[in-house]
mmCIF file of C-alpha atoms and ligand atoms in Angstrom:
data_model
loop_
_atom_site.group_PDB
_atom_site.id
_atom_site.type_symbol
_atom_site.label_atom_id
_atom_site.label_comp_id
_atom_site.label_asym_id
_atom_site.label_seq_id
_atom_site.Cartn_x
_atom_site.Cartn_y
_atom_site.Cartn_z
ATOM 1 C CA MET A 1273 -0.039 -0.137 0.173
ATOM 2 C CA VAL A 1274 2.929 2.622 0.592
ATOM 3 C CA HIS A 1275 6.143 0.886 -0.403
ATOM 4 C CA ASP A 1276 7.206 -0.617 -3.643
ATOM 5 C CA PRO A 1277 7.191 -4.394 -4.164
ATOM 6 C CA ASP A 1278 10.878 -4.237 -5.639
ATOM 7 C CA TYR A 1279 11.555 -2.563 -2.249
ATOM 8 C CA ILE A 1280 10.573 -4.948 0.079
ATOM 9 C CA SER A 1281 12.147 -7.690 -1.865
ATOM 10 C CA ARG A 1282 15.423 -5.921 -1.876
ATOM 11 C CA ILE A 1283 15.147 -5.580 1.927
ATOM 12 C CA LYS A 1284 14.216 -9.005 2.385
ATOM 13 C CA SER A 1285 17.563 -9.925 0.339
ATOM 14 C CA VAL A 1286 19.361 -7.783 2.237
ATOM 15 C CA ALA A 1287 18.591 -9.125 5.457
ATOM 16 C CA GLU A 1288 19.002 -12.809 3.871
ATOM 17 C CA ARG A 1289 22.558 -11.679 3.019
ATOM 18 C CA GLY A 1290 23.603 -10.922 6.714
ATOM 19 C CA GLY A 1291 22.560 -7.060 6.700
ATOM 20 C CA ASP A 1292 24.315 -4.114 5.438
ATOM 21 C CA TRP A 1293 23.796 -0.352 5.653
ATOM 22 C CA LEU A 1294 20.955 0.923 3.763
ATOM 23 C CA ASP A 1295 22.069 4.340 3.801
ATOM 24 C CA PRO A 1296 24.730 6.562 6.445
ATOM 25 C CA ASP A 1297 22.083 6.113 9.176
ATOM 26 C CA THR A 1298 20.074 2.856 8.591
ATOM 27 C CA VAL A 1299 21.942 -0.182 9.240
ATOM 28 C CA MET A 1300 20.287 -3.765 8.873
ATOM 29 C CA SER A 1301 21.120 -7.071 10.402
ATOM 30 C CA PRO A 1302 19.974 -10.799 9.601
ATOM 31 C CA LYS A 1303 16.882 -9.980 11.487
ATOM 32 C CA SER A 1304 16.044 -6.599 10.844
ATOM 33 C CA TYR A 1305 13.473 -7.555 8.066
ATOM 34 C CA LYS A 1306 11.443 -9.552 10.521
ATOM 35 C CA ALA A 1307 11.765 -6.871 13.256
ATOM 36 C CA ALA A 1308 10.587 -4.302 10.832
ATOM 37 C CA LEU A 1309 7.463 -6.420 9.500
ATOM 38 C CA TYR A 1310 6.724 -6.796 12.981
ATOM 39 C CA ALA A 1311 6.888 -3.173 13.862
ATOM 40 C CA ALA A 1312 4.507 -2.105 10.867
ATOM 41 C CA GLY A 1313 2.289 -5.192 11.820
ATOM 42 C CA GLY A 1314 2.139 -4.593 15.716
ATOM 43 C CA LEU A 1315 0.806 -0.939 14.661
ATOM 44 C CA LEU A 1316 -2.095 -2.696 12.210
ATOM 45 C CA ILE A 1317 -3.013 -4.676 15.400
ATOM 46 C CA ALA A 1318 -3.190 -1.397 17.215
ATOM 47 C CA VAL A 1319 -5.382 0.044 14.696
ATOM 48 C CA GLU A 1320 -7.512 -2.735 14.587
ATOM 49 C CA ALA A 1321 -8.288 -3.253 18.381
ATOM 50 C CA VAL A 1322 -9.384 0.576 18.423
ATOM 51 C CA MET A 1323 -11.424 0.229 15.282
ATOM 52 C CA LYS A 1324 -13.117 -2.462 16.495
ATOM 53 C CA GLU A 1325 -13.932 -0.868 19.655
ATOM 54 C CA GLU A 1326 -11.994 -3.267 21.872
ATOM 55 C CA VAL A 1327 -9.866 -0.387 23.146
ATOM 56 C CA ASN A 1328 -10.418 3.254 23.041
ATOM 57 C CA SER A 1329 -6.825 4.045 22.091
ATOM 58 C CA SER A 1330 -3.563 2.016 21.680
ATOM 59 C CA PHE A 1331 0.208 2.723 21.429
ATOM 60 C CA ALA A 1332 2.231 0.582 19.279
ATOM 61 C CA LEU A 1333 5.807 0.388 21.238
ATOM 62 C CA VAL A 1334 7.613 -0.950 17.960
ATOM 63 C CA ARG A 1335 11.125 -0.646 16.677
ATOM 64 C CA PRO A 1336 12.481 0.058 13.940
ATOM 65 C CA PRO A 1337 10.678 3.359 13.660
ATOM 66 C CA GLY A 1338 9.026 4.692 10.224
ATOM 67 C CA HIS A 1339 8.247 7.861 9.324
ATOM 68 C CA HIS A 1340 11.340 8.876 6.997
ATOM 69 C CA ALA A 1341 10.757 5.649 5.232
ATOM 70 C CA THR A 1342 9.728 6.593 1.627
ATOM 71 C CA ARG A 1343 8.063 4.662 -1.047
ATOM 72 C CA ASN A 1344 11.304 3.287 -2.024
ATOM 73 C CA GLN A 1345 14.139 4.264 0.301
ATOM 74 C CA ALA A 1346 15.088 3.580 3.800
ATOM 75 C CA MET A 1347 16.545 6.374 5.901
ATOM 76 C CA GLY A 1348 16.803 8.048 9.408
ATOM 77 C CA PHE A 1349 16.715 4.719 10.883
ATOM 78 C CA CYS A 1350 13.486 3.715 9.356
ATOM 79 C CA ILE A 1351 12.567 0.747 6.888
ATOM 80 C CA PHE A 1352 8.939 0.569 6.331
ATOM 81 C CA ASN A 1353 6.634 3.805 6.884
ATOM 82 C CA ASN A 1354 4.628 2.352 10.174
ATOM 83 C CA VAL A 1355 2.119 4.899 10.224
ATOM 84 C CA ALA A 1356 1.647 5.732 6.455
ATOM 85 C CA ILE A 1357 0.991 1.738 6.192
ATOM 86 C CA ALA A 1358 -1.468 1.892 9.125
ATOM 87 C CA ALA A 1359 -3.707 4.776 7.889
ATOM 88 C CA LYS A 1360 -3.874 3.188 4.289
ATOM 89 C CA PHE A 1361 -5.204 0.014 6.340
ATOM 90 C CA ALA A 1362 -7.367 1.623 8.272
ATOM 91 C CA LEU A 1363 -8.892 3.283 5.003
ATOM 92 C CA ALA A 1364 -8.872 0.035 3.290
ATOM 93 C CA ASN A 1365 -10.609 -1.835 6.022
ATOM 94 C CA PHE A 1366 -12.872 -0.099 8.534
ATOM 95 C CA ASN A 1367 -15.193 2.079 6.210
ATOM 96 C CA ILE A 1368 -13.656 5.461 7.026
ATOM 97 C CA GLY A 1369 -12.681 8.186 4.668
ATOM 98 C CA ARG A 1370 -10.369 10.466 6.971
ATOM 99 C CA VAL A 1371 -7.535 9.878 9.052
ATOM 100 C CA LEU A 1372 -5.244 12.545 10.522
ATOM 101 C CA ILE A 1373 -1.893 11.856 11.470
ATOM 102 C CA VAL A 1374 0.120 14.044 14.136
ATOM 103 C CA ASP A 1375 3.755 13.733 14.110
ATOM 104 C CA PHE A 1376 5.710 15.371 16.973
ATOM 105 C CA ASP A 1377 9.114 13.631 16.539
ATOM 106 C CA VAL A 1378 11.876 15.996 16.462
ATOM 107 C CA HIS A 1379 12.357 15.646 12.567
ATOM 108 C CA HIS A 1380 10.085 15.968 10.090
ATOM 109 C CA GLY A 1381 8.048 13.031 8.800
ATOM 110 C CA ASN A 1382 9.398 12.934 4.993
ATOM 111 C CA GLY A 1383 8.107 9.749 4.123
ATOM 112 C CA THR A 1384 4.578 10.120 5.552
ATOM 113 C CA GLN A 1385 4.117 13.713 3.606
ATOM 114 C CA GLU A 1386 5.406 12.275 0.647
ATOM 115 C CA ALA A 1387 2.866 9.111 1.012
ATOM 116 C CA PHE A 1388 0.271 11.488 1.281
ATOM 117 C CA TYR A 1389 1.108 14.477 -0.392
ATOM 118 C CA ASN A 1390 -1.628 14.246 -3.105
ATOM 119 C CA ASN A 1391 -4.221 12.674 -1.182
ATOM 120 C CA SER A 1392 -7.064 14.599 0.956
ATOM 121 C CA LYS A 1393 -8.117 11.442 2.879
ATOM 122 C CA VAL A 1394 -5.026 12.006 5.335
ATOM 123 C CA LEU A 1395 -4.225 14.860 6.781
ATOM 124 C CA TYR A 1396 -0.666 15.134 7.936
ATOM 125 C CA PHE A 1397 0.055 17.696 10.616
ATOM 126 C CA SER A 1398 3.892 17.873 12.057
ATOM 127 C CA THR A 1399 5.924 19.924 14.603
ATOM 128 C CA HIS A 1400 9.724 19.363 14.007
ATOM 129 C CA GLN A 1401 13.127 21.022 14.142
ATOM 130 C CA TYR A 1402 14.013 23.384 11.413
ATOM 131 C CA PRO A 1403 16.286 23.424 9.568
ATOM 132 C CA PHE A 1404 17.329 20.303 10.786
ATOM 133 C CA TYR A 1405 17.309 16.529 9.072
ATOM 134 C CA PRO A 1406 15.763 15.779 6.668
ATOM 135 C CA GLY A 1407 15.503 18.927 5.366
ATOM 136 C CA THR A 1408 11.950 18.858 4.489
ATOM 137 C CA GLY A 1409 8.998 20.695 6.419
ATOM 138 C CA TRP A 1410 9.039 24.207 5.498
ATOM 139 C CA VAL A 1411 5.302 25.913 6.225
ATOM 140 C CA ASP A 1412 4.795 26.321 2.219
ATOM 141 C CA GLU A 1413 4.692 22.567 1.689
ATOM 142 C CA VAL A 1414 0.937 22.486 2.075
ATOM 143 C CA GLY A 1415 0.448 19.094 -0.547
ATOM 144 C CA SER A 1416 -0.664 19.562 -4.040
ATOM 145 C CA GLY A 1417 -3.483 18.405 -6.475
ATOM 146 C CA GLU A 1418 -6.399 16.900 -4.465
ATOM 147 C CA GLY A 1419 -4.108 17.040 -1.232
ATOM 148 C CA GLU A 1420 -3.760 20.902 -1.094
ATOM 149 C CA GLY A 1421 -4.167 21.980 2.195
ATOM 150 C CA TYR A 1422 -4.250 18.576 3.762
ATOM 151 C CA THR A 1423 -0.441 18.813 4.735
ATOM 152 C CA VAL A 1424 0.355 21.323 7.797
ATOM 153 C CA ASN A 1425 3.781 21.923 8.928
ATOM 154 C CA PHE A 1426 4.729 23.882 11.928
ATOM 155 C CA PRO A 1427 8.401 23.981 11.424
ATOM 156 C CA MET A 1428 10.040 24.921 15.045
ATOM 157 C CA ALA A 1429 13.454 26.751 15.932
ATOM 158 C CA ALA A 1430 16.087 25.428 17.932
ATOM 159 C CA GLY A 1431 15.039 26.432 21.578
ATOM 160 C CA TRP A 1432 11.478 26.397 21.589
ATOM 161 C CA GLY A 1433 9.563 24.238 24.276
ATOM 162 C CA ASP A 1434 6.628 23.490 25.810
ATOM 163 C CA GLU A 1435 4.705 26.738 25.653
ATOM 164 C CA GLU A 1436 5.636 26.914 21.804
ATOM 165 C CA TYR A 1437 4.462 23.135 21.032
ATOM 166 C CA LEU A 1438 1.207 23.737 23.139
ATOM 167 C CA ARG A 1439 0.493 26.857 21.389
ATOM 168 C CA ALA A 1440 0.820 24.957 17.981
ATOM 169 C CA PHE A 1441 -1.376 22.502 19.211
ATOM 170 C CA ASN A 1442 -4.010 24.781 20.430
ATOM 171 C CA GLU A 1443 -4.065 27.282 17.870
ATOM 172 C CA ILE A 1444 -3.099 25.289 14.909
ATOM 173 C CA LEU A 1445 -3.586 21.640 15.403
ATOM 174 C CA ILE A 1446 -6.903 22.048 17.110
ATOM 175 C CA PRO A 1447 -8.954 24.166 14.396
ATOM 176 C CA VAL A 1448 -7.236 22.270 11.531
ATOM 177 C CA ALA A 1449 -8.369 19.069 12.899
ATOM 178 C CA ARG A 1450 -12.377 20.577 13.485
ATOM 179 C CA ARG A 1451 -12.305 21.581 10.014
ATOM 180 C CA PHE A 1452 -11.018 17.838 8.657
ATOM 181 C CA GLN A 1453 -13.036 16.025 11.072
ATOM 182 C CA PRO A 1454 -10.946 12.716 11.105
ATOM 183 C CA GLN A 1455 -12.444 9.489 11.610
ATOM 184 C CA LEU A 1456 -8.953 8.178 13.484
ATOM 185 C CA ILE A 1457 -6.191 10.055 14.735
ATOM 186 C CA LEU A 1458 -2.621 8.268 14.449
ATOM 187 C CA VAL A 1459 0.160 10.019 16.576
ATOM 188 C CA SER A 1460 3.842 9.478 15.101
ATOM 189 C CA ALA A 1461 5.115 9.813 18.813
ATOM 190 C CA GLY A 1462 8.973 10.673 18.846
ATOM 191 C CA PHE A 1463 10.402 11.661 22.165
ATOM 192 C CA ASP A 1464 13.325 13.398 21.020
ATOM 193 C CA PRO A 1465 12.043 16.979 21.163
ATOM 194 C CA HIS A 1466 12.980 16.456 24.771
ATOM 195 C CA TRP A 1467 15.421 18.645 26.182
ATOM 196 C CA ALA A 1468 17.893 15.944 27.511
ATOM 197 C CA ASP A 1469 17.748 14.272 24.074
ATOM 198 C CA THR A 1470 21.029 15.005 22.413
ATOM 199 C CA ILE A 1471 20.145 14.451 19.023
ATOM 200 C CA ALA A 1472 18.330 17.770 18.507
ATOM 201 C CA MET A 1473 17.986 20.953 20.399
ATOM 202 C CA MET A 1474 14.341 21.545 21.216
ATOM 203 C CA GLN A 1475 13.494 21.997 25.049
ATOM 204 C CA VAL A 1476 10.283 19.851 25.285
ATOM 205 C CA SER A 1477 9.784 18.332 29.172
ATOM 206 C CA ILE A 1478 7.684 15.195 30.042
ATOM 207 C CA THR A 1479 5.283 17.531 31.380
ATOM 208 C CA GLY A 1480 4.828 19.320 27.877
ATOM 209 C CA PHE A 1481 4.541 15.684 26.100
ATOM 210 C CA ALA A 1482 1.805 15.067 28.758
ATOM 211 C CA GLN A 1483 0.001 18.355 27.489
ATOM 212 C CA MET A 1484 0.362 17.554 23.938
ATOM 213 C CA VAL A 1485 -1.220 14.176 24.432
ATOM 214 C CA THR A 1486 -4.042 15.646 26.406
ATOM 215 C CA VAL A 1487 -4.986 17.660 23.665
ATOM 216 C CA LEU A 1488 -4.789 14.730 21.218
ATOM 217 C CA ASN A 1489 -7.021 12.715 23.676
ATOM 218 C CA ASN A 1490 -9.466 15.565 23.704
ATOM 219 C CA LEU A 1491 -9.754 15.810 20.033
ATOM 220 C CA ALA A 1492 -10.015 12.125 19.808
ATOM 221 C CA SER A 1493 -13.051 12.459 22.482
ATOM 222 C CA GLU A 1494 -14.430 15.183 20.728
ATOM 223 C CA LEU A 1495 -14.214 14.128 17.188
ATOM 224 C CA CYS A 1496 -13.800 10.524 16.303
ATOM 225 C CA ARG A 1497 -15.361 8.435 19.285
ATOM 226 C CA LYS A 1498 -11.874 8.109 21.076
ATOM 227 C CA ARG A 1499 -10.035 6.685 18.584
ATOM 228 C CA LEU A 1500 -6.722 7.361 19.051
ATOM 229 C CA VAL A 1501 -3.387 5.049 18.085
ATOM 230 C CA PHE A 1502 0.121 5.895 19.002
ATOM 231 C CA THR A 1503 3.457 4.476 17.664
ATOM 232 C CA LEU A 1504 6.771 5.098 18.528
ATOM 233 C CA GLU A 1505 9.048 7.150 16.300
ATOM 234 C CA GLY A 1506 12.267 8.678 17.421
ATOM 235 C CA GLY A 1507 13.803 8.929 21.110
ATOM 236 C CA TYR A 1508 17.220 8.283 22.081
ATOM 237 C CA ASN A 1509 17.464 9.098 25.427
ATOM 238 C CA LEU A 1510 16.348 6.160 27.186
ATOM 239 C CA GLN A 1511 15.027 7.781 30.404
ATOM 240 C CA VAL A 1512 13.415 10.369 28.517
ATOM 241 C CA VAL A 1513 11.617 7.274 26.274
ATOM 242 C CA ALA A 1514 10.533 5.497 29.399
ATOM 243 C CA SER A 1515 8.836 8.389 31.428
ATOM 244 C CA ALA A 1516 7.219 10.077 28.338
ATOM 245 C CA VAL A 1517 5.575 6.553 27.167
ATOM 246 C CA ARG A 1518 4.375 6.295 30.688
ATOM 247 C CA ALA A 1519 3.243 9.685 30.964
ATOM 248 C CA THR A 1520 1.506 9.232 27.570
ATOM 249 C CA LEU A 1521 -0.359 6.045 28.879
ATOM 250 C CA ASP A 1522 -1.062 8.180 31.928
ATOM 251 C CA VAL A 1523 -3.031 10.583 29.983
ATOM 252 C CA LEU A 1524 -4.597 7.789 27.866
ATOM 253 C CA SER A 1525 -5.748 6.177 31.010
ATOM 254 C CA GLY A 1526 -7.108 9.402 32.695
ATOM 255 C CA ASN A 1527 -4.507 9.343 35.603
ATOM 256 C CA PRO A 1528 -3.877 13.041 36.392
ATOM 257 C CA GLN A 1529 -0.732 12.087 38.263
ATOM 258 C CA ILE A 1530 2.011 12.957 35.734
ATOM 259 C CA VAL A 1531 5.708 11.782 36.852
ATOM 260 C CA ASP A 1532 8.116 13.927 35.203
ATOM 261 C CA PRO A 1533 11.509 13.086 36.875
ATOM 262 C CA LEU A 1534 13.819 15.100 34.380
ATOM 263 C CA GLY A 1535 11.786 18.232 35.058
ATOM 264 C CA LYS A 1536 11.553 21.574 32.957
ATOM 265 C CA ALA A 1537 14.310 23.087 30.473
ATOM 266 C CA THR A 1538 16.498 25.451 31.342
ATOM 267 C CA GLY A 1539 17.508 26.540 27.858
ATOM 268 C CA ARG A 1540 13.974 27.708 26.171
ATOM 269 C CA LYS A 1541 14.748 30.458 23.689
ATOM 270 C CA PRO A 1542 11.073 31.663 22.297
ATOM 271 C CA GLU A 1543 12.372 34.148 19.775
ATOM 272 C CA GLY A 1544 10.594 34.066 16.543
ATOM 273 C CA PHE A 1545 7.774 31.999 17.839
ATOM 274 C CA GLU A 1546 4.961 34.921 17.295
ATOM 275 C CA GLU A 1547 6.163 35.433 13.601
ATOM 276 C CA ARG A 1548 5.859 31.954 12.899
ATOM 277 C CA ILE A 1549 2.533 31.199 14.207
ATOM 278 C CA LYS A 1550 1.062 34.196 12.878
ATOM 279 C CA LYS A 1551 2.494 33.244 9.270
ATOM 280 C CA ILE A 1552 0.849 29.557 9.628
ATOM 281 C CA LYS A 1553 -2.333 31.066 10.872
ATOM 282 C CA GLN A 1554 -2.196 33.350 7.799
ATOM 283 C CA MET A 1555 -1.870 30.160 5.511
ATOM 284 C CA GLN A 1556 -4.720 28.117 7.213
ATOM 285 C CA HIS A 1557 -7.031 31.375 7.310
ATOM 286 C CA LEU A 1558 -6.957 30.922 11.173
ATOM 287 C CA LEU A 1559 -6.499 34.567 11.959
ATOM 288 C CA GLN A 1560 -10.413 35.131 12.874
ATOM 289 C CA GLN A 1561 -11.160 32.164 15.121
HETATM 290 ZN ZN1 ZN B 1696 13.276 11.641 15.231
#
């Protein structure tokens, strides 16, 4: 549904040959093909459980991540685009026509954006450090053809933190989601915007992630019968990943006690945010709301 059949065969044969580097970041061992299938399939099980109303929300704790994988290329630790496959799977199997993907990983999900760039059935909303790897995700990337207006990028300057992310969610994501009326919300949950994750330079705290998850949980309750499915993307500080996943599950299960052992960031620099959010509101025609 997302990848070239030739690409999938190539990944399989690389594993059979004992593994190899697929790009400068992405290495495969003999078992990586199987792991990548389990990652994509694990998320499909999580989607199925929500769509069949066995649970309201679910979280696929999978590796490898997926949002950088394109139709025929592995990159940025990603082999198959788990979240894109899950969106197509949901559209194909559960009689729905609109899926919202929210991606708060610190990197732009170029593969996910590409998969749905011309598609009005999947709205892709991403916050990500910019300029940064993989280089895509500026505000003027809004989709094309039938998909124009169904890609919403919120590039974040290094140093922004909880307050900026929460405002991006409250002032851009919420009105965009209400306009789109999704029937399912998928979340590419990368915890690498945390201040203690040294791969990038954002200043989000565990409490900040919990606030973002609260917005998503409220949107799912309001718009799509609580159908909300998370999948793990990046996150390279293991204490952060553990605490952030726990905080996510606490919000989803209604526990108000959020544990934040790492505390708030001290290096937040909000400069430039007002101008950026104003520009995005203008592009989305949200200034009146
Ligand atoms: Zn990332």
